[in-house]
């Protein structure tokens, strides 16, 4: 693309991203991904200063053909969604006369069942965390108190991740005002800044209360603000630290190696196994589409088939 045309297209893309962020609630992370995807496509279908109005469906299909050999289907699906949204926005706003991407089909990503712990493994993980928390021999020793605080924090995080099925980013973003102990619920801000109330159980309540009463005050600094969970230096905890805590806890409990998202998968599967309604689990997890939640019914079926093969003599 010519330099002037390139700047014009880039400004158009930025206008599109501003609309997506402010009107559709897309996160900064998603907008960054959309920017890369759309500009990558336009560099291919609008070469040498050609206009957006010159783009055809065949051009977009050719771009898809090239990208399909370079990225996974799931990544290509995201890129196609970004490009379709861009051209639909441009056509609706009159930037282009017609939408060449309207008939562009989104490739179906290969469906894979999410990794989960079974209920026994989840119980072992939580019990191991509870048993590893020991009160310091010398409460006046700052080092011992610091380690004790971290143990309380890690236990509270795991209990809350499993009890609520929240995403790790949602856990990290929790503020003190989001915890409602009287109703045992937590206010969660999810994707697109959508908020939901999620219940949690008694073990999580005890773990969170122990952390807030005896752990958080040890780590709290002026930089802590209202964050529920803090890092070792007192600031809001980083997602990478939470992931490492979960991996370390799984290793200590001698259960399959998992991350926070696998605890989310596990919570959803165990809720459905226990008889929860699919819509209830969808609301708890903050899924915008019921089809996303339905994946967990397949997990339950596969686990049932596995138990059947093990237990039934004519399986």
mmCIF file with all atom_site columns, C-alpha atoms in Angstrom, residues 10-152:
data_model
loop_
_atom_site.group_PDB
_atom_site.id
_atom_site.type_symbol
_atom_site.label_atom_id
_atom_site.label_alt_id
_atom_site.label_comp_id
_atom_site.label_asym_id
_atom_site.label_entity_id
_atom_site.label_seq_id
_atom_site.pdbx_PDB_ins_code
_atom_site.Cartn_x
_atom_site.Cartn_y
_atom_site.Cartn_z
_atom_site.occupancy
_atom_site.B_iso_or_equiv
_atom_site.pdbx_formal_charge
_atom_site.auth_seq_id
_atom_site.auth_comp_id
_atom_site.auth_asym_id
_atom_site.auth_atom_id
_atom_site.pdbx_PDB_model_num
ATOM 1   C CA . UNK A 1 10  ? -4.788  2.588   9.589  1.00 0.00 ? 10  UNK A CA 1
ATOM 2   C CA . UNK A 1 11  ? -6.949  5.495   10.746 1.00 0.00 ? 11  UNK A CA 1
ATOM 3   C CA . UNK A 1 12  ? -10.038 3.595   9.569  1.00 0.00 ? 12  UNK A CA 1
ATOM 4   C CA . UNK A 1 13  ? -8.927  0.536   11.510 1.00 0.00 ? 13  UNK A CA 1
ATOM 5   C CA . UNK A 1 14  ? -8.382  2.654   14.640 1.00 0.00 ? 14  UNK A CA 1
ATOM 6   C CA . UNK A 1 15  ? -11.895 4.118   14.283 1.00 0.00 ? 15  UNK A CA 1
ATOM 7   C CA . UNK A 1 16  ? -13.238 0.562   14.047 1.00 0.00 ? 16  UNK A CA 1
ATOM 8   C CA . UNK A 1 17  ? -11.337 -0.513  17.168 1.00 0.00 ? 17  UNK A CA 1
ATOM 9   C CA . UNK A 1 18  ? -12.601 2.516   19.074 1.00 0.00 ? 18  UNK A CA 1
ATOM 10  C CA . UNK A 1 19  ? -16.154 1.531   18.161 1.00 0.00 ? 19  UNK A CA 1
ATOM 11  C CA . UNK A 1 20  ? -15.582 -2.078  19.206 1.00 0.00 ? 20  UNK A CA 1
ATOM 12  C CA . UNK A 1 21  ? -14.092 -1.012  22.529 1.00 0.00 ? 21  UNK A CA 1
ATOM 13  C CA . UNK A 1 22  ? -16.639 1.637   23.519 1.00 0.00 ? 22  UNK A CA 1
ATOM 14  C CA . UNK A 1 23  ? -19.822 0.256   21.935 1.00 0.00 ? 23  UNK A CA 1
ATOM 15  C CA . UNK A 1 24  ? -19.333 -3.492  22.149 1.00 0.00 ? 24  UNK A CA 1
ATOM 16  C CA . UNK A 1 25  ? -17.177 -3.604  25.271 1.00 0.00 ? 25  UNK A CA 1
ATOM 17  C CA . UNK A 1 26  ? -14.189 -5.422  23.745 1.00 0.00 ? 26  UNK A CA 1
ATOM 18  C CA . UNK A 1 27  ? -11.187 -5.530  26.046 1.00 0.00 ? 27  UNK A CA 1
ATOM 19  C CA . UNK A 1 28  ? -7.865  -3.856  25.263 1.00 0.00 ? 28  UNK A CA 1
ATOM 20  C CA . UNK A 1 29  ? -6.340  -7.301  24.768 1.00 0.00 ? 29  UNK A CA 1
ATOM 21  C CA . UNK A 1 30  ? -8.985  -8.272  22.189 1.00 0.00 ? 30  UNK A CA 1
ATOM 22  C CA . UNK A 1 31  ? -8.671  -4.940  20.396 1.00 0.00 ? 31  UNK A CA 1
ATOM 23  C CA . UNK A 1 32  ? -4.907  -5.442  20.123 1.00 0.00 ? 32  UNK A CA 1
ATOM 24  C CA . UNK A 1 33  ? -5.488  -8.860  18.563 1.00 0.00 ? 33  UNK A CA 1
ATOM 25  C CA . UNK A 1 34  ? -8.121  -7.427  16.190 1.00 0.00 ? 34  UNK A CA 1
ATOM 26  C CA . UNK A 1 35  ? -5.746  -4.642  15.108 1.00 0.00 ? 35  UNK A CA 1
ATOM 27  C CA . UNK A 1 36  ? -3.064  -7.182  14.163 1.00 0.00 ? 36  UNK A CA 1
ATOM 28  C CA . UNK A 1 37  ? -5.568  -9.446  12.387 1.00 0.00 ? 37  UNK A CA 1
ATOM 29  C CA . UNK A 1 38  ? -7.255  -6.737  10.333 1.00 0.00 ? 38  UNK A CA 1
ATOM 30  C CA . UNK A 1 39  ? -4.031  -4.988  9.311  1.00 0.00 ? 39  UNK A CA 1
ATOM 31  C CA . UNK A 1 40  ? -2.505  -8.332  8.341  1.00 0.00 ? 40  UNK A CA 1
ATOM 32  C CA . UNK A 1 41  ? -5.475  -9.032  6.087  1.00 0.00 ? 41  UNK A CA 1
ATOM 33  C CA . UNK A 1 42  ? -5.536  -5.559  4.565  1.00 0.00 ? 42  UNK A CA 1
ATOM 34  C CA . UNK A 1 43  ? -1.823  -5.725  3.764  1.00 0.00 ? 43  UNK A CA 1
ATOM 35  C CA . UNK A 1 44  ? -2.683  -8.696  1.539  1.00 0.00 ? 44  UNK A CA 1
ATOM 36  C CA . UNK A 1 45  ? -6.011  -7.647  0.001  1.00 0.00 ? 45  UNK A CA 1
ATOM 37  C CA . UNK A 1 46  ? -5.271  -3.908  -0.395 1.00 0.00 ? 46  UNK A CA 1
ATOM 38  C CA . UNK A 1 47  ? -1.784  -3.851  -1.949 1.00 0.00 ? 47  UNK A CA 1
ATOM 39  C CA . UNK A 1 48  ? -0.174  -0.959  -3.794 1.00 0.00 ? 48  UNK A CA 1
ATOM 40  C CA . UNK A 1 49  ? -2.581  1.725   -2.602 1.00 0.00 ? 49  UNK A CA 1
ATOM 41  C CA . UNK A 1 50  ? -5.808  -0.016  -3.663 1.00 0.00 ? 50  UNK A CA 1
ATOM 42  C CA . UNK A 1 51  ? -8.973  1.077   -1.854 1.00 0.00 ? 51  UNK A CA 1
ATOM 43  C CA . UNK A 1 52  ? -11.103 -0.862  0.629  1.00 0.00 ? 52  UNK A CA 1
ATOM 44  C CA . UNK A 1 53  ? -13.959 -0.674  -1.891 1.00 0.00 ? 53  UNK A CA 1
ATOM 45  C CA . UNK A 1 54  ? -11.861 -2.727  -4.311 1.00 0.00 ? 54  UNK A CA 1
ATOM 46  C CA . UNK A 1 55  ? -11.695 -5.745  -1.962 1.00 0.00 ? 55  UNK A CA 1
ATOM 47  C CA . UNK A 1 56  ? -13.702 -8.754  -3.140 1.00 0.00 ? 56  UNK A CA 1
ATOM 48  C CA . UNK A 1 57  ? -14.850 -11.980 -1.531 1.00 0.00 ? 57  UNK A CA 1
ATOM 49  C CA . UNK A 1 58  ? -12.326 -13.855 -3.669 1.00 0.00 ? 58  UNK A CA 1
ATOM 50  C CA . UNK A 1 59  ? -9.538  -11.651 -2.295 1.00 0.00 ? 59  UNK A CA 1
ATOM 51  C CA . UNK A 1 60  ? -10.550 -12.503 1.257  1.00 0.00 ? 60  UNK A CA 1
ATOM 52  C CA . UNK A 1 61  ? -10.809 -16.209 0.488  1.00 0.00 ? 61  UNK A CA 1
ATOM 53  C CA . UNK A 1 62  ? -7.325  -16.120 -1.006 1.00 0.00 ? 62  UNK A CA 1
ATOM 54  C CA . UNK A 1 63  ? -6.038  -14.468 2.173  1.00 0.00 ? 63  UNK A CA 1
ATOM 55  C CA . UNK A 1 64  ? -7.746  -17.173 4.224  1.00 0.00 ? 64  UNK A CA 1
ATOM 56  C CA . UNK A 1 65  ? -6.111  -19.842 2.113  1.00 0.00 ? 65  UNK A CA 1
ATOM 57  C CA . UNK A 1 66  ? -2.657  -18.456 2.847  1.00 0.00 ? 66  UNK A CA 1
ATOM 58  C CA . UNK A 1 67  ? -3.340  -18.012 6.576  1.00 0.00 ? 67  UNK A CA 1
ATOM 59  C CA . UNK A 1 68  ? -4.806  -21.528 6.880  1.00 0.00 ? 68  UNK A CA 1
ATOM 60  C CA . UNK A 1 69  ? -1.355  -22.927 6.088  1.00 0.00 ? 69  UNK A CA 1
ATOM 61  C CA . UNK A 1 70  ? 0.301   -20.705 8.686  1.00 0.00 ? 70  UNK A CA 1
ATOM 62  C CA . UNK A 1 71  ? -1.905  -20.764 11.794 1.00 0.00 ? 71  UNK A CA 1
ATOM 63  C CA . UNK A 1 72  ? -4.158  -23.151 13.705 1.00 0.00 ? 72  UNK A CA 1
ATOM 64  C CA . UNK A 1 73  ? -7.863  -23.267 12.904 1.00 0.00 ? 73  UNK A CA 1
ATOM 65  C CA . UNK A 1 74  ? -8.749  -21.596 16.199 1.00 0.00 ? 74  UNK A CA 1
ATOM 66  C CA . UNK A 1 75  ? -6.447  -18.651 15.404 1.00 0.00 ? 75  UNK A CA 1
ATOM 67  C CA . UNK A 1 76  ? -7.758  -18.396 11.844 1.00 0.00 ? 76  UNK A CA 1
ATOM 68  C CA . UNK A 1 77  ? -11.333 -18.373 13.147 1.00 0.00 ? 77  UNK A CA 1
ATOM 69  C CA . UNK A 1 78  ? -10.513 -15.410 15.399 1.00 0.00 ? 78  UNK A CA 1
ATOM 70  C CA . UNK A 1 79  ? -8.839  -13.577 12.511 1.00 0.00 ? 79  UNK A CA 1
ATOM 71  C CA . UNK A 1 80  ? -11.807 -14.133 10.204 1.00 0.00 ? 80  UNK A CA 1
ATOM 72  C CA . UNK A 1 81  ? -14.205 -12.873 12.884 1.00 0.00 ? 81  UNK A CA 1
ATOM 73  C CA . UNK A 1 82  ? -12.119 -9.708  13.243 1.00 0.00 ? 82  UNK A CA 1
ATOM 74  C CA . UNK A 1 83  ? -12.067 -9.130  9.469  1.00 0.00 ? 83  UNK A CA 1
ATOM 75  C CA . UNK A 1 84  ? -15.790 -9.806  9.091  1.00 0.00 ? 84  UNK A CA 1
ATOM 76  C CA . UNK A 1 85  ? -16.584 -7.388  11.914 1.00 0.00 ? 85  UNK A CA 1
ATOM 77  C CA . UNK A 1 86  ? -14.349 -4.743  10.363 1.00 0.00 ? 86  UNK A CA 1
ATOM 78  C CA . UNK A 1 87  ? -15.944 -4.865  6.909  1.00 0.00 ? 87  UNK A CA 1
ATOM 79  C CA . UNK A 1 88  ? -19.474 -5.049  8.376  1.00 0.00 ? 88  UNK A CA 1
ATOM 80  C CA . UNK A 1 89  ? -18.733 -1.931  10.438 1.00 0.00 ? 89  UNK A CA 1
ATOM 81  C CA . UNK A 1 90  ? -17.219 -0.145  7.409  1.00 0.00 ? 90  UNK A CA 1
ATOM 82  C CA . UNK A 1 91  ? -20.226 -0.972  5.208  1.00 0.00 ? 91  UNK A CA 1
ATOM 83  C CA . UNK A 1 92  ? -22.753 0.007   7.865  1.00 0.00 ? 92  UNK A CA 1
ATOM 84  C CA . UNK A 1 93  ? -21.026 3.357   8.418  1.00 0.00 ? 93  UNK A CA 1
ATOM 85  C CA . UNK A 1 94  ? -20.725 4.129   4.713  1.00 0.00 ? 94  UNK A CA 1
ATOM 86  C CA . UNK A 1 95  ? -16.930 3.857   4.569  1.00 0.00 ? 95  UNK A CA 1
ATOM 87  C CA . UNK A 1 96  ? -17.374 1.269   1.799  1.00 0.00 ? 96  UNK A CA 1
ATOM 88  C CA . UNK A 1 97  ? -20.298 0.705   -0.562 1.00 0.00 ? 97  UNK A CA 1
ATOM 89  C CA . UNK A 1 98  ? -20.741 -3.017  0.113  1.00 0.00 ? 98  UNK A CA 1
ATOM 90  C CA . UNK A 1 99  ? -19.528 -5.689  2.546  1.00 0.00 ? 99  UNK A CA 1
ATOM 91  C CA . UNK A 1 100 ? -17.245 -8.183  0.739  1.00 0.00 ? 100 UNK A CA 1
ATOM 92  C CA . UNK A 1 101 ? -16.864 -10.304 3.907  1.00 0.00 ? 101 UNK A CA 1
ATOM 93  C CA . UNK A 1 102 ? -20.568 -10.935 4.492  1.00 0.00 ? 102 UNK A CA 1
ATOM 94  C CA . UNK A 1 103 ? -20.365 -14.399 2.901  1.00 0.00 ? 103 UNK A CA 1
ATOM 95  C CA . UNK A 1 104 ? -16.940 -15.234 4.358  1.00 0.00 ? 104 UNK A CA 1
ATOM 96  C CA . UNK A 1 105 ? -17.346 -18.425 6.351  1.00 0.00 ? 105 UNK A CA 1
ATOM 97  C CA . UNK A 1 106 ? -15.701 -18.800 9.747  1.00 0.00 ? 106 UNK A CA 1
ATOM 98  C CA . UNK A 1 107 ? -13.664 -22.021 9.846  1.00 0.00 ? 107 UNK A CA 1
ATOM 99  C CA . UNK A 1 108 ? -14.745 -24.458 12.525 1.00 0.00 ? 108 UNK A CA 1
ATOM 100 C CA . UNK A 1 109 ? -11.993 -25.051 15.025 1.00 0.00 ? 109 UNK A CA 1
ATOM 101 C CA . UNK A 1 110 ? -11.338 -28.634 16.006 1.00 0.00 ? 110 UNK A CA 1
ATOM 102 C CA . UNK A 1 111 ? -13.349 -29.332 19.132 1.00 0.00 ? 111 UNK A CA 1
ATOM 103 C CA . UNK A 1 112 ? -11.238 -30.550 22.025 1.00 0.00 ? 112 UNK A CA 1
ATOM 104 C CA . UNK A 1 113 ? -12.567 -31.480 25.424 1.00 0.00 ? 113 UNK A CA 1
ATOM 105 C CA . UNK A 1 114 ? -11.230 -29.312 28.233 1.00 0.00 ? 114 UNK A CA 1
ATOM 106 C CA . UNK A 1 115 ? -8.852  -30.923 30.715 1.00 0.00 ? 115 UNK A CA 1
ATOM 107 C CA . UNK A 1 116 ? -10.418 -31.452 34.128 1.00 0.00 ? 116 UNK A CA 1
ATOM 108 C CA . UNK A 1 117 ? -9.701  -33.039 37.476 1.00 0.00 ? 117 UNK A CA 1
ATOM 109 C CA . UNK A 1 118 ? -12.175 -35.605 38.701 1.00 0.00 ? 118 UNK A CA 1
ATOM 110 C CA . UNK A 1 119 ? -13.901 -34.881 41.990 1.00 0.00 ? 119 UNK A CA 1
ATOM 111 C CA . UNK A 1 120 ? -11.518 -37.058 44.009 1.00 0.00 ? 120 UNK A CA 1
ATOM 112 C CA . UNK A 1 121 ? -8.464  -35.301 42.546 1.00 0.00 ? 121 UNK A CA 1
ATOM 113 C CA . UNK A 1 122 ? -10.004 -31.868 43.187 1.00 0.00 ? 122 UNK A CA 1
ATOM 114 C CA . UNK A 1 123 ? -10.704 -32.831 46.807 1.00 0.00 ? 123 UNK A CA 1
ATOM 115 C CA . UNK A 1 124 ? -7.121  -34.057 47.195 1.00 0.00 ? 124 UNK A CA 1
ATOM 116 C CA . UNK A 1 125 ? -5.787  -30.778 45.800 1.00 0.00 ? 125 UNK A CA 1
ATOM 117 C CA . UNK A 1 126 ? -7.850  -28.673 48.194 1.00 0.00 ? 126 UNK A CA 1
ATOM 118 C CA . UNK A 1 127 ? -7.130  -30.880 51.219 1.00 0.00 ? 127 UNK A CA 1
ATOM 119 C CA . UNK A 1 128 ? -3.399  -30.753 50.515 1.00 0.00 ? 128 UNK A CA 1
ATOM 120 C CA . UNK A 1 129 ? -3.462  -26.953 50.415 1.00 0.00 ? 129 UNK A CA 1
ATOM 121 C CA . UNK A 1 130 ? -5.396  -26.779 53.701 1.00 0.00 ? 130 UNK A CA 1
ATOM 122 C CA . UNK A 1 131 ? -2.989  -29.140 55.472 1.00 0.00 ? 131 UNK A CA 1
ATOM 123 C CA . UNK A 1 132 ? 0.094   -27.233 54.344 1.00 0.00 ? 132 UNK A CA 1
ATOM 124 C CA . UNK A 1 133 ? -0.999  -24.054 56.145 1.00 0.00 ? 133 UNK A CA 1
ATOM 125 C CA . UNK A 1 134 ? 0.626   -23.990 59.583 1.00 0.00 ? 134 UNK A CA 1
ATOM 126 C CA . UNK A 1 135 ? 0.654   -21.125 62.029 1.00 0.00 ? 135 UNK A CA 1
ATOM 127 C CA . UNK A 1 136 ? 4.178   -19.727 62.555 1.00 0.00 ? 136 UNK A CA 1
ATOM 128 C CA . UNK A 1 137 ? 6.092   -20.960 65.571 1.00 0.00 ? 137 UNK A CA 1
ATOM 129 C CA . UNK A 1 138 ? 7.144   -17.368 66.306 1.00 0.00 ? 138 UNK A CA 1
ATOM 130 C CA . UNK A 1 139 ? 4.456   -14.803 65.351 1.00 0.00 ? 139 UNK A CA 1
ATOM 131 C CA . UNK A 1 140 ? 6.965   -12.013 66.003 1.00 0.00 ? 140 UNK A CA 1
ATOM 132 C CA . UNK A 1 141 ? 9.306   -13.277 63.262 1.00 0.00 ? 141 UNK A CA 1
ATOM 133 C CA . UNK A 1 142 ? 8.597   -11.215 60.087 1.00 0.00 ? 142 UNK A CA 1
ATOM 134 C CA . UNK A 1 143 ? 9.925   -13.939 57.772 1.00 0.00 ? 143 UNK A CA 1
ATOM 135 C CA . UNK A 1 144 ? 7.709   -16.615 59.300 1.00 0.00 ? 144 UNK A CA 1
ATOM 136 C CA . UNK A 1 145 ? 4.680   -14.325 59.168 1.00 0.00 ? 145 UNK A CA 1
ATOM 137 C CA . UNK A 1 146 ? 5.397   -13.447 55.539 1.00 0.00 ? 146 UNK A CA 1
ATOM 138 C CA . UNK A 1 147 ? 5.533   -17.141 54.561 1.00 0.00 ? 147 UNK A CA 1
ATOM 139 C CA . UNK A 1 148 ? 2.371   -17.822 56.554 1.00 0.00 ? 148 UNK A CA 1
ATOM 140 C CA . UNK A 1 149 ? 0.577   -15.004 54.748 1.00 0.00 ? 149 UNK A CA 1
ATOM 141 C CA . UNK A 1 150 ? 1.558   -16.442 51.357 1.00 0.00 ? 150 UNK A CA 1
ATOM 142 C CA . UNK A 1 151 ? 0.255   -19.873 52.378 1.00 0.00 ? 151 UNK A CA 1
ATOM 143 C CA . UNK A 1 152 ? -3.077  -18.370 53.442 1.00 0.00 ? 152 UNK A CA 1
#
